[in-house]
Coordinates of C-alpha atoms and ligand atoms in Angstrom, one line a residue:
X1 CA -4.5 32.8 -7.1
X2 CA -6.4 32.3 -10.0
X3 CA -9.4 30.5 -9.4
X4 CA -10.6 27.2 -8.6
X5 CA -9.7 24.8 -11.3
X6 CA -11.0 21.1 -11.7
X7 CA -8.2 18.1 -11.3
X8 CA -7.6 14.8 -11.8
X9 CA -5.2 12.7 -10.0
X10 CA -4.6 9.4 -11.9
X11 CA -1.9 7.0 -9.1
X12 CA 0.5 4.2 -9.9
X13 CA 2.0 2.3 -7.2
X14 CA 1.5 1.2 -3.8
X15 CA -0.4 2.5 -1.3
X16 CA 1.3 5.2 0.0
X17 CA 1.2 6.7 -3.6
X18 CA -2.8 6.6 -2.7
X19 CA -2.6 8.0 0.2
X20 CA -0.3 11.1 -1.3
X21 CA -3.3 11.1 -3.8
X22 CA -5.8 11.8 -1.0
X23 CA -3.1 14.3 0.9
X24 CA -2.8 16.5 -2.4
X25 CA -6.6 16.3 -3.1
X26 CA -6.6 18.2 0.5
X27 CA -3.9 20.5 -0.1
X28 CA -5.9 21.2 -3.7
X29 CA -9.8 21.1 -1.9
X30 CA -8.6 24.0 0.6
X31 CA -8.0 26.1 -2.1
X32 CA -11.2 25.7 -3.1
X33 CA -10.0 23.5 -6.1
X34 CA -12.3 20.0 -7.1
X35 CA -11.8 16.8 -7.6
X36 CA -13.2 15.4 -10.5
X37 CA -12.9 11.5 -11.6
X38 CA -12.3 12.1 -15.7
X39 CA -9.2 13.9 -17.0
X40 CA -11.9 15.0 -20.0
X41 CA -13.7 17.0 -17.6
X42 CA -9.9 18.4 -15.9
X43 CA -8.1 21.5 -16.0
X44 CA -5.1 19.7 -14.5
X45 CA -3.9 16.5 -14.9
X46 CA -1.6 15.0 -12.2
X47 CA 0.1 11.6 -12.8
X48 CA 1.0 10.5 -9.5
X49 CA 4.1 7.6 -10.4
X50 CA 5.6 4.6 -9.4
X51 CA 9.4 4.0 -10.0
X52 CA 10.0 0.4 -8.1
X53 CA 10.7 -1.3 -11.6
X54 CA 11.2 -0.1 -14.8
X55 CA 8.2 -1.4 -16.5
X56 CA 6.2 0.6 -13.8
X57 CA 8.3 3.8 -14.8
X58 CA 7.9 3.6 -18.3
X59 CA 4.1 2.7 -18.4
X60 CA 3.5 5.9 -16.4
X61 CA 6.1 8.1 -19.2
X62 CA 3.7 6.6 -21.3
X63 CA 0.5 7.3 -20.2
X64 CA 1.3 10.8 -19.5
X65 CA 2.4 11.3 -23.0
X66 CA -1.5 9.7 -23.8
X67 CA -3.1 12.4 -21.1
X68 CA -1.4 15.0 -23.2
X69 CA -3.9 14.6 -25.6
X70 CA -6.5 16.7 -23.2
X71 CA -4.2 19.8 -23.5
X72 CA -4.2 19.0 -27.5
X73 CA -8.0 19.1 -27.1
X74 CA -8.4 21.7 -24.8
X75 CA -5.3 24.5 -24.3
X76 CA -4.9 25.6 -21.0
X77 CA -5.1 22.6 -19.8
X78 CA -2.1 21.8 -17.2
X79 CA -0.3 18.3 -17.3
X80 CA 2.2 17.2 -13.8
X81 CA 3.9 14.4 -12.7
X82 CA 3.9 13.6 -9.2
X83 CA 5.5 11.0 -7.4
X84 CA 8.4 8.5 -7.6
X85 CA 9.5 9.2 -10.9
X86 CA 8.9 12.7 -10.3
X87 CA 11.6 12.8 -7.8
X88 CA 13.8 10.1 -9.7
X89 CA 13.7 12.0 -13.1
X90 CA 12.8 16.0 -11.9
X91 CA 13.7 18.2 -14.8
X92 CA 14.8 15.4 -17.4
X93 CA 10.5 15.1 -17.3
X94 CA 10.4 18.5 -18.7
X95 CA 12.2 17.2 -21.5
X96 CA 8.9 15.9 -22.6
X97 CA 7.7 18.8 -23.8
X98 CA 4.2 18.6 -22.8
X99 CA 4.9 18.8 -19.2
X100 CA 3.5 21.6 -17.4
X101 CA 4.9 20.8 -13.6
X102 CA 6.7 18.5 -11.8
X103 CA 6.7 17.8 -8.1
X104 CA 8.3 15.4 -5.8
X105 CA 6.8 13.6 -2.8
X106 CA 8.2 16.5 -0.4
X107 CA 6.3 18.9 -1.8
X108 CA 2.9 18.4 -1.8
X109 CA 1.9 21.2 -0.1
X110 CA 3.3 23.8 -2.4
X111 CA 0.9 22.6 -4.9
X112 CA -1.2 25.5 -5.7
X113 CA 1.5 28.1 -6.0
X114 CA 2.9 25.6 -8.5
X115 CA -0.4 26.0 -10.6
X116 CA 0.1 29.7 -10.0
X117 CA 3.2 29.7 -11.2
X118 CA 2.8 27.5 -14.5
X119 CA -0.5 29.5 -15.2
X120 CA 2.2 32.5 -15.4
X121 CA 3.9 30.8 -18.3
X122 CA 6.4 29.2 -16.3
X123 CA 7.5 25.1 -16.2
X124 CA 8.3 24.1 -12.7
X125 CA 9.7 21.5 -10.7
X126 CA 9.7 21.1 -7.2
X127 CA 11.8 17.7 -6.5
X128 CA 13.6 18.6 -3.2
X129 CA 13.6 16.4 -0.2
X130 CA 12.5 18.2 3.2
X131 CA 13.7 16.5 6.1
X132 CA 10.8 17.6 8.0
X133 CA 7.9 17.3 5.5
X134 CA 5.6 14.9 6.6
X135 CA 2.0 16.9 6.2
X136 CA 1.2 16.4 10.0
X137 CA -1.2 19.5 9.6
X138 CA -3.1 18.3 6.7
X139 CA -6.3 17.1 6.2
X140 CA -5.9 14.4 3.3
X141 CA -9.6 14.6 1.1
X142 CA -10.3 10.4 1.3
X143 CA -12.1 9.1 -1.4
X144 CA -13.2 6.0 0.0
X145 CA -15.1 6.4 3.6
X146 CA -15.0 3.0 5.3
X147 CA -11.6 1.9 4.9
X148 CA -8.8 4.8 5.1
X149 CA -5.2 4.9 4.6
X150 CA -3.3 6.9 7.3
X151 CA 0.6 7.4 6.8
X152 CA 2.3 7.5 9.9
X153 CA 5.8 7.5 8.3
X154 CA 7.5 8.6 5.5
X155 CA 10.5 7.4 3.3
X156 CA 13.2 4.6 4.1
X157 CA 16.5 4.0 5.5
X158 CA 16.8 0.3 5.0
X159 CA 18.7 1.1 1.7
X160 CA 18.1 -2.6 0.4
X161 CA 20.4 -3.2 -2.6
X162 CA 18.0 -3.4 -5.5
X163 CA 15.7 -0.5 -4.0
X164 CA 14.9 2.7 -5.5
X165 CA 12.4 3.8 -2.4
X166 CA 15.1 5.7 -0.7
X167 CA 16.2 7.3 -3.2
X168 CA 12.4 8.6 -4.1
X169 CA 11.3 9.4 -0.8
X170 CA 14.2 10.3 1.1
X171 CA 14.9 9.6 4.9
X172 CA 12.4 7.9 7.2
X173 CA 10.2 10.4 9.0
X174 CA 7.5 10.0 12.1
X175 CA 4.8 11.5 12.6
X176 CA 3.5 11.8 15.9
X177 CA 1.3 9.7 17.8
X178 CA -1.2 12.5 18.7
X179 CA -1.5 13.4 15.4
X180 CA -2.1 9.8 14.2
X181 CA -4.5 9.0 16.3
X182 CA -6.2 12.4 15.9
X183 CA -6.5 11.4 12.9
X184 CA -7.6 8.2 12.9
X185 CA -10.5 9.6 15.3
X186 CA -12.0 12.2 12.6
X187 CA -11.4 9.2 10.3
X188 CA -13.7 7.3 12.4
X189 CA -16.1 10.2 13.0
X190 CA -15.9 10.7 8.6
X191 CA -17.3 6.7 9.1
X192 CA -13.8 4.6 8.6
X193 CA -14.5 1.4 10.1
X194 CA -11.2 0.1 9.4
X195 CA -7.8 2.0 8.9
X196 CA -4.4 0.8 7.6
X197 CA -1.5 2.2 9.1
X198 CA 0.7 2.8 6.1
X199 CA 4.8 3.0 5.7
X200 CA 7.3 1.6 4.0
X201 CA 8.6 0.2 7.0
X202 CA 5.4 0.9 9.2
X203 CA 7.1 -1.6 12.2
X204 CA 10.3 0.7 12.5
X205 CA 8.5 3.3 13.6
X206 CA 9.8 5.7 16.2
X207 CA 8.6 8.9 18.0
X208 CA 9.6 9.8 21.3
X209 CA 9.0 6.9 23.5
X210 CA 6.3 5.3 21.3
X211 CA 7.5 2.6 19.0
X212 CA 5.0 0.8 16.3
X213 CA 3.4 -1.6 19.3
X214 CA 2.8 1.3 21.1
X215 CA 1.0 3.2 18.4
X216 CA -0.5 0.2 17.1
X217 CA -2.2 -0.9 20.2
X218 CA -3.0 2.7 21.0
X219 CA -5.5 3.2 17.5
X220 CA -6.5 -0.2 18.1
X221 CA -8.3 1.0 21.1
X222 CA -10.0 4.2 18.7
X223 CA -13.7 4.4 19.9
X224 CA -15.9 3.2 16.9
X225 CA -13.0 1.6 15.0
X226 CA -13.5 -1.8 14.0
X227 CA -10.2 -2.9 12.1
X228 CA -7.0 -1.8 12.0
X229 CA -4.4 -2.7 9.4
X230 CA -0.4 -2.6 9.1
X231 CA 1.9 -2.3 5.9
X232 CA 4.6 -2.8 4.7
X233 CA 6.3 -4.8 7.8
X234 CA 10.0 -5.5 7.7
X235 CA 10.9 -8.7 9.0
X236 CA 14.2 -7.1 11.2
X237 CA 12.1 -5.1 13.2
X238 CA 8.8 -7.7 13.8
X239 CA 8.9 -7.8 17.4
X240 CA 7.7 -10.0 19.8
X241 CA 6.2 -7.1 21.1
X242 CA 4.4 -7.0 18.0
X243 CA 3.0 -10.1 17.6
X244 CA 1.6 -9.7 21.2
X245 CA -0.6 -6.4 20.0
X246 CA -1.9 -8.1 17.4
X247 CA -2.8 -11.0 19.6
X248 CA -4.2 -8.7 22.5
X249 CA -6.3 -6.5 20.1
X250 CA -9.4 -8.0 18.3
X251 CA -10.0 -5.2 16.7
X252 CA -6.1 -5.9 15.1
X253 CA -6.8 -8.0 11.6
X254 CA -5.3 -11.1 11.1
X255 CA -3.2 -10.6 8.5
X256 CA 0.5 -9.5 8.2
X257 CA 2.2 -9.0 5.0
X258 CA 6.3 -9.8 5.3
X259 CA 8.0 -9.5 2.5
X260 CA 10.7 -12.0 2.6
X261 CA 12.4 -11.1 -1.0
X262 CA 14.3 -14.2 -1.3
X263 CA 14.4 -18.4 0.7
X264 CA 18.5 -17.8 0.3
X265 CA 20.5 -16.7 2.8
X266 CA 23.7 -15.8 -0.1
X267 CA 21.0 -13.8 -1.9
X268 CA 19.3 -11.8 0.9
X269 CA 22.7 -11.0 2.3
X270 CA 23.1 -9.3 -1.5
X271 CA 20.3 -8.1 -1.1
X272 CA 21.0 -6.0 2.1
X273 CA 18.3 -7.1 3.6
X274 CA 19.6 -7.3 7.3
X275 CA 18.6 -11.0 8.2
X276 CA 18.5 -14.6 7.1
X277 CA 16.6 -17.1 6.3
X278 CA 16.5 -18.9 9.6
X279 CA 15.4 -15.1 11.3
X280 CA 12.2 -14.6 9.0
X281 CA 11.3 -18.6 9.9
X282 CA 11.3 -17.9 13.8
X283 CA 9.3 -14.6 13.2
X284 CA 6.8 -16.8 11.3
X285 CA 6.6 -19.3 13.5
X286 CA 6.4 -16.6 16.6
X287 CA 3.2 -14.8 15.1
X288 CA 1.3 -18.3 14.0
X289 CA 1.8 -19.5 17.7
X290 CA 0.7 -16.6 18.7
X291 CA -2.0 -16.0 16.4
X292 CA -3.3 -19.2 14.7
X293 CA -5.0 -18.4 11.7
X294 CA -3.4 -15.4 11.0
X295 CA -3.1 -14.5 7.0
X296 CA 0.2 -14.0 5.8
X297 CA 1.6 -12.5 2.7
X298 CA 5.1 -11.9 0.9
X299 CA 6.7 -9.8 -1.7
X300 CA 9.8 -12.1 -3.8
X301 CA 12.1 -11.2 -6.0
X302 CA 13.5 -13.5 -8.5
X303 CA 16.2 -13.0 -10.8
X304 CA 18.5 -10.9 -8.2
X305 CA 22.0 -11.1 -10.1
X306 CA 24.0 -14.5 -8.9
X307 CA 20.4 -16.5 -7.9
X308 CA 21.3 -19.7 -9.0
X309 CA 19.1 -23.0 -9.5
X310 CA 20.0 -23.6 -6.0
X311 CA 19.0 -19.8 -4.5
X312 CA 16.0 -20.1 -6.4
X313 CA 14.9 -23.5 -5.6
X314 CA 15.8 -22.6 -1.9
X315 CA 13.0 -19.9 -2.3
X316 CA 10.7 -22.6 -3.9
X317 CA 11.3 -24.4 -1.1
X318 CA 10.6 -21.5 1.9
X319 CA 7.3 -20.6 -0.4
X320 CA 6.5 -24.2 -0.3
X321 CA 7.2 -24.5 3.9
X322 CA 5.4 -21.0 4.9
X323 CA 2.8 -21.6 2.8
X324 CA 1.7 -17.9 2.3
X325 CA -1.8 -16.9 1.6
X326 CA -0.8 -14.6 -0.9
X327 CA 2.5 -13.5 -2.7
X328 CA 3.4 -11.1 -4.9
X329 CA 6.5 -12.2 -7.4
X330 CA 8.1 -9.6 -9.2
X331 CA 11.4 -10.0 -11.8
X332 CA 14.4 -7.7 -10.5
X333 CA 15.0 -5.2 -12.7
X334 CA 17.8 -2.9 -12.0
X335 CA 17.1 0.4 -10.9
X336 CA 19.3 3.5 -11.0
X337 CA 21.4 4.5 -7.9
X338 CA 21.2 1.4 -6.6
X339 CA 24.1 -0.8 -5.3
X340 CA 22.8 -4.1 -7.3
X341 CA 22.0 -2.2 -10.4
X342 CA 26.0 -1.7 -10.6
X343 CA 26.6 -5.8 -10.5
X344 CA 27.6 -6.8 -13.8
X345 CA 28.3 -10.6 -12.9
X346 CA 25.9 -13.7 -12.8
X347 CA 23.1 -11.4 -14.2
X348 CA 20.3 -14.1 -14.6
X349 CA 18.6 -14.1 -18.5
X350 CA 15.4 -12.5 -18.2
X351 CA 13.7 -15.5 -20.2
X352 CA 15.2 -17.2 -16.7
X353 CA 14.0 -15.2 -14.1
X354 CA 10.4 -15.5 -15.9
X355 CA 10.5 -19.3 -15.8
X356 CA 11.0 -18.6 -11.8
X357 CA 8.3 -16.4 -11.5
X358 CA 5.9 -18.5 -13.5
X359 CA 6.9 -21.7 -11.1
X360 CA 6.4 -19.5 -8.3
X361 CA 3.4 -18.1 -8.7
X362 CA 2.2 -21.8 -9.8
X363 CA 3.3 -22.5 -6.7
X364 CA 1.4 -19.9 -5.0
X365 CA -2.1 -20.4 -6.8
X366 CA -2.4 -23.7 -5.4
X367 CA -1.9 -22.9 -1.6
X368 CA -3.6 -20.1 -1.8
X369 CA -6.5 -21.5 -3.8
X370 CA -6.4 -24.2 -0.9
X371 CA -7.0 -21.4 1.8
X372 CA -10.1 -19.9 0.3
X373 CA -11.5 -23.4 -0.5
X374 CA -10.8 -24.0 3.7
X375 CA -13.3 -20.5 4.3
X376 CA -16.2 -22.4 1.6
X377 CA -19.1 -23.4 4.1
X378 CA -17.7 -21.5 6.8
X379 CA -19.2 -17.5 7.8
X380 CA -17.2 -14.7 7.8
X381 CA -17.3 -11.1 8.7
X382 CA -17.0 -9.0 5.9
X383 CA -16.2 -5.1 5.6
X384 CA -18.7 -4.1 2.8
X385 CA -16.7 -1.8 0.3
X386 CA -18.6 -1.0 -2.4
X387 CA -21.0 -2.4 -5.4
X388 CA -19.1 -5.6 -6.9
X389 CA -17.5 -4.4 -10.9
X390 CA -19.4 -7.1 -12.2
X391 CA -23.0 -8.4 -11.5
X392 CA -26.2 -6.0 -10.5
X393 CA -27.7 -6.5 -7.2
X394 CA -23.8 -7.3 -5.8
X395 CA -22.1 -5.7 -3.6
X396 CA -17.8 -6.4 -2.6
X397 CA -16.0 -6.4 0.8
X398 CA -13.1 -7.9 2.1
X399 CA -12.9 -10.3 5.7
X400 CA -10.6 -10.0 8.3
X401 CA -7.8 -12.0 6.6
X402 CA -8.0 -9.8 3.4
X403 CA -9.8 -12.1 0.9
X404 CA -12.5 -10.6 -1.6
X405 CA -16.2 -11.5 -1.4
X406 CA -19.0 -10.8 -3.5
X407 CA -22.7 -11.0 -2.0
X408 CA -26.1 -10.0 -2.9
X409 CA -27.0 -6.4 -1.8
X410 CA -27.1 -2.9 -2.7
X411 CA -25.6 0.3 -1.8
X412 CA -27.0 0.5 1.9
X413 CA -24.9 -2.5 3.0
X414 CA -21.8 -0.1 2.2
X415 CA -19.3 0.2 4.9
X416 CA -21.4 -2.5 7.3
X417 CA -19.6 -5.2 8.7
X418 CA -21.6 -8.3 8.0
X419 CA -21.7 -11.6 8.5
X420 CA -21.3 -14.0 5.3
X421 CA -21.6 -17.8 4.8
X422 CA -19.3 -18.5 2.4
X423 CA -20.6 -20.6 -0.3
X424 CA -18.0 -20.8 -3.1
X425 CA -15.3 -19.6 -4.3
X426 CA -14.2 -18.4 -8.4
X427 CA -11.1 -17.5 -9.2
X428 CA -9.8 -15.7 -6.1
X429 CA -13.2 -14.3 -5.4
X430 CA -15.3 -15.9 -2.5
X431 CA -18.8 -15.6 -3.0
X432 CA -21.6 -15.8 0.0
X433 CA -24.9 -14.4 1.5
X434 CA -25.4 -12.6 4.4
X435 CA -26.2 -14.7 7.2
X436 CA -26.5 -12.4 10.9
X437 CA -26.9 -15.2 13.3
X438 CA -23.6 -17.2 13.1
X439 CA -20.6 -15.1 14.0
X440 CA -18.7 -12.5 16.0
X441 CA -21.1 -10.2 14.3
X442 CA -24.0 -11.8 14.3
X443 CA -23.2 -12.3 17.8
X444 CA -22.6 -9.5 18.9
X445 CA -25.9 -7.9 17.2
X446 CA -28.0 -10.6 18.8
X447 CA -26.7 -9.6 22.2
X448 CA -27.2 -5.6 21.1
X449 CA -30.9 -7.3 20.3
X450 CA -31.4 -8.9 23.0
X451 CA -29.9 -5.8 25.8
X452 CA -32.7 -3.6 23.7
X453 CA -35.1 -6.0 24.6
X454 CA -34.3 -6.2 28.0
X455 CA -34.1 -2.2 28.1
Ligands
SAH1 N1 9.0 -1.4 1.9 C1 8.5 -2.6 1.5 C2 8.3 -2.8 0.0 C3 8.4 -1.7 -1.0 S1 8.5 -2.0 -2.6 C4 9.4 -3.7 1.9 O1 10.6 -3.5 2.1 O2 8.9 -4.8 2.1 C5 7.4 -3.4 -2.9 C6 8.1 -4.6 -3.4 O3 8.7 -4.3 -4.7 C7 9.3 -5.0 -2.6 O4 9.0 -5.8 -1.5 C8 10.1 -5.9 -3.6 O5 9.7 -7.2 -3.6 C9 9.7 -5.3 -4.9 N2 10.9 -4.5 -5.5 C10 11.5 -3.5 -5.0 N3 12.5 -3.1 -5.8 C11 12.5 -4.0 -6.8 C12 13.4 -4.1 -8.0 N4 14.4 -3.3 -8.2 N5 13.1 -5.1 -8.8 C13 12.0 -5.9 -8.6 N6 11.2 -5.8 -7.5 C14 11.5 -4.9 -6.7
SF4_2 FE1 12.9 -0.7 -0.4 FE2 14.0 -2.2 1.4 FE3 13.1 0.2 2.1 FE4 11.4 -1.8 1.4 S1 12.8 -1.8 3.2 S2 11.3 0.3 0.7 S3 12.5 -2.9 -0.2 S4 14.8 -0.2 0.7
F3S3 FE1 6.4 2.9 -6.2 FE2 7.2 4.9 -4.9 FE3 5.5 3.3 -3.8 S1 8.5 3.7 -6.2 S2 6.1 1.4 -4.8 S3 5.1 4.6 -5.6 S4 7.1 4.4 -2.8

C-alpha cells in the first residue's frame, strides 16, 4: 500500500448513495486513509453518482469534469466515479480522459487496491455486480452522529418500466437481522438517537423468517433509540402487518413515504408498477385508521409516454384526495435499458409534462403549507440536528413527522430531543422555542425530575 492519502467523497442521489458514502469512508478510514470535507485539501476525489434521470447523470459528468481541475492544480491527484452512473457507464467514463478509477456499487470494498493500482499507472474500473456483496462486515465511518442511515438491503427486483435502479444496483440483497440490529446498537452507543432503515424497497425485505415488520419492530425496541425511520416503501408490499408495527411502536415515527408514481390505473399498469389505483387508496386509508396523524409523502412522475389530460388529471385528482404532506414531482425522462425508454408512441412534449409538474406541485404547496400552518401554536418534539445555515444563535432539527424547525440555541442542544412550541412558520421552515414542560418530552423529563426527587 502506499500510504494514507486524504479523500473526498462528493454524493448525488438518494440516500442510499449517502449511506455508500459513509460505507466507503470505512472501507478508506481502516486503511488508515482520512476524510477531509474540501477536494482542495484531497488527494482523491470520488464522485459518488446518481443515474435516475438524465439531468441527474449529466450534472454529475459535469461536475466531475470541474473537480478535474484539482489534478490540473495539483498532479498526483486521483479523480473516481462511484455510484449509479459508475455502474451504468463503466469504461465509457474512462473516455473522459481525466478519470483515474471507476467503481460500481458492488465493489466498495476493493477500494484501496484500486488506489494501489491507479497509483501504479494503471486506469481501472471495477463495475461488476456481486450477488453476495452487501458489506455485512463493515463498519460504515457516519458523518452525522444523531441520526444514521443503516442499509438493510441492497438493489431491486421490482423492475418498474421507466427505472434505471436495477440495472445500477443489481438484484435485491438482505442483510441479516443480527447484523442490522448489531448495528443499530453501536449506532446508538456512537449517540444515534434516531435511525432510518434504508432500501429501495425497505418493506420487501426478507431474511430467513424475518420479514420488514419483524425487523422493524425488532430495532424499534433498540435500548436508547428514540426514533426509527423507513424508506423507500413500496406500496405492493405495505402490509397490514406493517401498519400494526408502526402503530404498536412509539418509538416508530409517523411518517411513511409511498410513492404512488401515477392517480391512473392505464399508466401505473405501464408503468409496471404491480397495483392500481384503488390498492394504494386502501393502503392509505389502512395506515391513517390505524395511525391518525401519520405524515405521508409520494414520489410522481408526470409525463410517462401515453399520460393523457385525463391520466394526468386523474393524478391531480388522487394528489388532491390523499392530501400528501409532501411530494416530490419529477418529469420522466427516459432512461437506458429500460422497457418505457423503448416506447416511441404518445411521448408527451416536454414543455407538457412541465405544465403538469408545475400544476402539481401548486397543488402540493398549498396542502402542505396547510399542514405546517395546523403544527403553528402547537409543541413539538424535535431531534436537534445541527446549527441552522442561516441565523447565529440557531440551531435546526426535524419532528417526528419530518418537518424542519429552526430554534434559538447553540451547539450543546445537538442531537437532544426537545420540546418546541411552534410559533410560525416561513416558507417550509417552522420556527419555535424550546418549551420542556408541555409534551411527551417534557413529560417524560418532569417524571425523570420528579422520580429523582423522590430518590
Ligand atoms: N425505490 C423507490 C424510488 C427510487 S427512485 C420506489 O420505488 O419508490 C426515486 C424516484 O425517482 C421514484 O420514486 C420515481 O418517482 C423517480 N424516478 C425513477 N425513475 C425515473 C425516470 N426514469 N424519470 C423520472 N423519474 C423517475
Ligand atoms: Fe425503481 Fe421501481 Fe425499484 Fe423503485 S421499485 S427502485 S422505482 S424499479
Ligand atoms: Fe440515484 Fe442510484 Fe439512488 S440512480 S436515486 S443514486 S439508487
Amino acid at each position: 500500500m502506499s500510504g494514507p492519502k486524504r479523500y473526498y467523497i462528493e454524493t448525488y442521489g438518494c440516500q442510499m448513495n449517502v449511506a455508500d458514502a459513509e460505507l466507503m469512508g470505512g472501507v478508506l478510514k481502516r486503511e488508515g486513509h482520512v476524510r477531509v470535507d474540501d477536494p482542495a485539501e484531497a488527494e482523491v476525489v470520488i464522485v459518488n453518482t446518481c443515474a435516475i434521470r438524465d439531468h441527474a447523470e449529466q450534472r454529475v459528468i459535469g461536475r466531475v469534469g470541474q473537480l478535474n481541475m484539482h489534478k490540473l492544480e495539483r498532479p498526483g491527484v486521483r479523480l473516481g466515479v462511484a455510484g449509479c452512473v459508475a455502474k451504468e457507464l463503466g469504461k465509457e467514463l474512462l473516455e473522459l480522459a481525466h478519470v483515474d478509477f471507476v467503481v460500481g456499487p458492488d465493489s466498495y470494498r476493493h477500494l484501496p487496491e484500486v488506489l494501489d493500482r491507479v497509483d501504479e499507472g494503471e486506469r481501472v474500473v471495477l463495475d461488476r455486480f456481486s450477488r453476495s456483496e452487501n458489506y455485512e462486515d463493515l463498519e460504515p465511518y457516519r458523518i452525522e452522529r444523531c441520526a444514521a442511515w443503516i442499509t438493510i438491503m441492497r438493489g431491486c427486483d421490482k423492475f418498474c418500466s421507466y427505472c434505471i435502479v436495477p440495472f445500477t444496483r443489481g438484484r435485491e440483497k438482505c442483510r441479516s437481522p443480527e447484523g442490522i440490529l448489531e448495528e443499530v446498537r453501536r449506532a446508538v452507543q456512537d449517540g444515534a438517537r434516531e435511525v432510518t432503515l434504508l432500501g429501495q424497497n425497505v418493506n420487501s425485505y426478507r431474511s430467513g423468517d424475518w420479514d420488514f415488520p419483524d425487523l422493524l419492530s425488532a430495532v424499534a425496541q433498540v435500548d436508547g433509540l428514540r426514533r426509527v425511520r423507513f424508506t423507500t416503501s413500496h406500496p405492493w408490499d405495505f402490509t397490514p402487518r406493517l401498519v400494526d408495527a408502526i402503530a404498536n411502536h412509539p418509538t416508530i415515527c409517523e411518517h411513511v413515504h409511498l410513492p404512488v408514481q401515477s392517480g391512473s390505473d392505464r399508466i401505473l399498469a405501464a408503468m409496471r408498477r404491480e397495483h392500481t389505483v384503488a390498492w394504494y387508496r386502501e393502503r392509505v386509508a389502512m395506515l391513517r385508521e390505524a395511525v391518525p396523524g401519520c405524515a405521508l409523502s409520494t414520489d410522481v412522475i408526470v409525463g410517462f409516454p401515453g399520460e393523457t389530460d385525463a391520466d394526468f388529471q386523474a393524478t391531480f385528482d388522487l394528489m388532491s384526495e390523499v392530501r400528501y404532506n409532501f411530494a416530490y414531482v419529477f418529469v420522466y425522462s427516459p432512461r437506458p435499458h429500460t422497457p418505457a425508454a423503448a416506447i416511441r408512441d404518445d411521448v408527451v412534449p416536454h414543455e407538457a409534462a412541465v405544465e403538469r409538474l408545475e400544476a402539481l406541485n401548486a397543488l402540493q404547496r398549498g396542502i402542505g403549507t396547510a399542514y405546517l400552518l395546523e403544527k403553528v401554536g402547537t409543541v413539538q418534539d424535535v431531534l436537534v440536528q445541527g446549527e441552522a445555515k442561516r441565523g447565529l444563535g440557531l440551531v435546526a432539527g426535524w419532528t417526528e413527522q419530518r418537518e424542519t424547525v429552526v430554534l434559538p440555541g447553540d451547539r450543546a442542544l445537538v442531537g437532544e430531543i426537545v420540546a418546541v412550541r411552534i410559533s410560525g412558520l416561513s416558507g417550509i421552515t417552522l420556527h419555535g422555542e424550546v418549551d420542556r414542560t408541555d409534551s411527551r418530552e417534557g413529560e417524560k423529563l418532569l417524571e425523570l425530575a420528579m422520580l429523582d426527587a423522590s430518590a
